[in-house]
GROMACS .gro file of C-alpha atoms in nm:
model
  125
    1GLN     CA    1  -0.127  -1.848   0.374
    2PHE     CA    2   0.115  -1.568   0.442
    3LYS     CA    3   0.040  -1.243   0.615
    4PHE     CA    4   0.195  -0.900   0.605
    5VAL     CA    5   0.340  -0.704   0.892
    6GLU     CA    6   0.315  -0.332   0.830
    7SER     CA    7   0.531  -0.071   1.002
    8GLY     CA    8   0.652   0.284   0.970
    9GLY     CA    9   0.342   0.477   1.065
   10GLY     CA   10   0.335   0.755   1.319
   11LEU     CA   11   0.226   1.105   1.407
   12VAL     CA   12   0.363   1.364   1.168
   13GLN     CA   13   0.295   1.725   1.087
   14SER     CA   14   0.140   1.830   0.760
   15GLY     CA   15   0.410   1.845   0.495
   16GLY     CA   16   0.614   1.572   0.659
   17SER     CA   17   0.731   1.238   0.521
   18LEU     CA   18   0.706   0.873   0.613
   19ARG     CA   19   0.822   0.545   0.469
   20LEU     CA   20   0.587   0.256   0.530
   21SER     CA   21   0.704  -0.103   0.498
   22CYS     CA   22   0.524  -0.432   0.489
   23VAL     CA   23   0.706  -0.760   0.523
   24ALA     CA   24   0.540  -1.083   0.414
   25SER     CA   25   0.581  -1.416   0.588
   26GLY     CA   26   0.587  -1.584   0.247
   27PHE     CA   27   0.702  -1.522  -0.108
   28ILE     CA   28   0.543  -1.226  -0.280
   29ALA     CA   29   0.701  -1.236  -0.627
   30ALA     CA   30   0.390  -1.380  -0.796
   31TYR     CA   31   0.152  -1.132  -0.636
   32ASP     CA   32   0.041  -0.783  -0.717
   33ILE     CA   33   0.090  -0.582  -0.397
   34GLY     CA   34  -0.125  -0.297  -0.280
   35TRP     CA   35  -0.131  -0.035  -0.009
   36PHE     CA   36  -0.475   0.049   0.122
   37ARG     CA   37  -0.598   0.280   0.392
   38ARG     CA   38  -0.899   0.316   0.613
   39ALA     CA   39  -0.957   0.676   0.707
   40PRO     CA   40  -1.169   0.752   1.013
   41GLY     CA   41  -1.533   0.682   0.934
   42LYS     CA   42  -1.457   0.571   0.579
   43ASN     CA   43  -1.430   0.248   0.387
   44LEU     CA   44  -1.105   0.081   0.296
   45GLU     CA   45  -0.966   0.239  -0.021
   46GLY     CA   46  -0.684   0.156  -0.259
   47VAL     CA   47  -0.398   0.404  -0.233
   48SER     CA   48  -0.136   0.249  -0.458
   49CYS     CA   49  -0.078  -0.089  -0.617
   50ILE     CA   50   0.214  -0.246  -0.801
   51SER     CA   51   0.219  -0.526  -1.053
   52SER     CA   52   0.402  -0.854  -1.009
   53ILE     CA   53   0.507  -0.851  -1.372
   54ASP     CA   54   0.865  -0.752  -1.453
   55ASP     CA   55   0.785  -0.392  -1.544
   56HIS     CA   56   0.624  -0.341  -1.203
   57SER     CA   57   0.362  -0.107  -1.336
   58THR     CA   58   0.193   0.104  -1.072
   59TYR     CA   59  -0.140   0.261  -0.988
   60TYR     CA   60  -0.200   0.563  -0.767
   61ARG     CA   61  -0.528   0.714  -0.665
   62ASP     CA   62  -0.554   1.073  -0.785
   63SER     CA   63  -0.526   1.232  -0.442
   64VAL     CA   64  -0.180   1.083  -0.380
   65LYS     CA   65  -0.018   1.115  -0.721
   66GLY     CA   66   0.315   1.291  -0.701
   67ARG     CA   67   0.339   1.238  -0.324
   68PHE     CA   68   0.330   0.859  -0.279
   69THR     CA   69   0.573   0.612  -0.433
   70ILE     CA   70   0.519   0.238  -0.412
   71SER     CA   71   0.801  -0.009  -0.456
   72ARG     CA   72   0.877  -0.371  -0.387
   73ASP     CA   73   1.177  -0.589  -0.311
   74ASN     CA   74   1.085  -0.948  -0.389
   75ASP     CA   75   1.413  -1.079  -0.249
   76LYS     CA   76   1.311  -0.937   0.089
   77ASN     CA   77   0.939  -1.014   0.044
   78THR     CA   78   0.879  -0.652   0.129
   79ALA     CA   79   0.683  -0.363  -0.018
   80TYR     CA   80   0.727   0.004   0.060
   81LEU     CA   81   0.524   0.321   0.041
   82GLN     CA   82   0.727   0.639   0.045
   83ILE     CA   83   0.512   0.936   0.132
   84VAL     CA   84   0.609   1.301   0.109
   85ASP     CA   85   0.411   1.620   0.165
   86LEU     CA   86   0.166   1.447   0.397
   87LYS     CA   87  -0.176   1.604   0.435
   88PRO     CA   88  -0.432   1.567   0.715
   89GLU     CA   89  -0.657   1.375   0.475
   90ASP     CA   90  -0.387   1.106   0.453
   91THR     CA   91  -0.467   1.009   0.813
   92GLY     CA   92  -0.574   0.649   0.853
   93VAL     CA   93  -0.463   0.293   0.907
   94TYR     CA   94  -0.254   0.168   0.617
   95TYR     CA   95  -0.259  -0.198   0.517
   96CYS     CA   96  -0.078  -0.417   0.267
   97GLY     CA   97  -0.256  -0.675   0.058
   98ALA     CA   98  -0.161  -0.924  -0.211
   99ASP     CA   99  -0.351  -1.039  -0.519
  100THR     CA  100  -0.288  -1.309  -0.780
  101ARG     CA  101  -0.547  -1.187  -1.028
  102HIS     CA  102  -0.315  -0.922  -1.172
  103LEU     CA  103  -0.567  -0.643  -1.142
  104TYR     CA  104  -0.323  -0.394  -0.989
  105TYR     CA  105  -0.464  -0.116  -1.211
  106ARG     CA  106  -0.794  -0.134  -1.024
  107CYS     CA  107  -0.633  -0.136  -0.681
  108ASP     CA  108  -0.964  -0.265  -0.546
  109PRO     CA  109  -0.936  -0.400  -0.190
  110SER     CA  110  -1.205  -0.661  -0.262
  111THR     CA  111  -0.959  -0.852  -0.482
  112TYR     CA  112  -0.673  -0.850  -0.228
  113ASP     CA  113  -0.592  -1.080   0.059
  114HIS     CA  114  -0.316  -1.162   0.310
  115TRP     CA  115  -0.390  -0.854   0.516
  116GLY     CA  116  -0.175  -0.748   0.805
  117GLN     CA  117  -0.271  -0.556   1.117
  118GLY     CA  118  -0.199  -0.220   0.959
  119THR     CA  119   0.008   0.078   1.062
  120LEU     CA  120  -0.149   0.403   1.183
  121VAL     CA  121  -0.063   0.732   1.019
  122ILE     CA  122  -0.183   1.053   1.181
  123VAL     CA  123  -0.114   1.383   1.010
  124SER     CA  124  -0.164   1.695   1.214
  125SER     CA  125  -0.240   2.027   1.051
   0.00000   0.00000   0.00000
């Protein structure tokens, strides 16, 4: 069973940008991939998910639409989350997960697996 290794987090000022990456130790082409975050004191929530199907359809939670962009490179077994205009409420640990049930449009962490250790994003106001 493969795992992800997330990277790219850091401390940034409000309005700043980050590019998060997660590299899998196995092949991800058949999996929907999701980015999830755990904000301080809150449950894990789906931020953005991308389908494994050729059109690579995407889901974004309302609070990140227009600021977050998910992408994937199956040849590199890597997924990315480009974030612009960061807000303090984006603070949290960001994780990658993979799912074979093709439910990317729900972006529900309960259906994902292969979690990594996460990467911490802190946005200062």
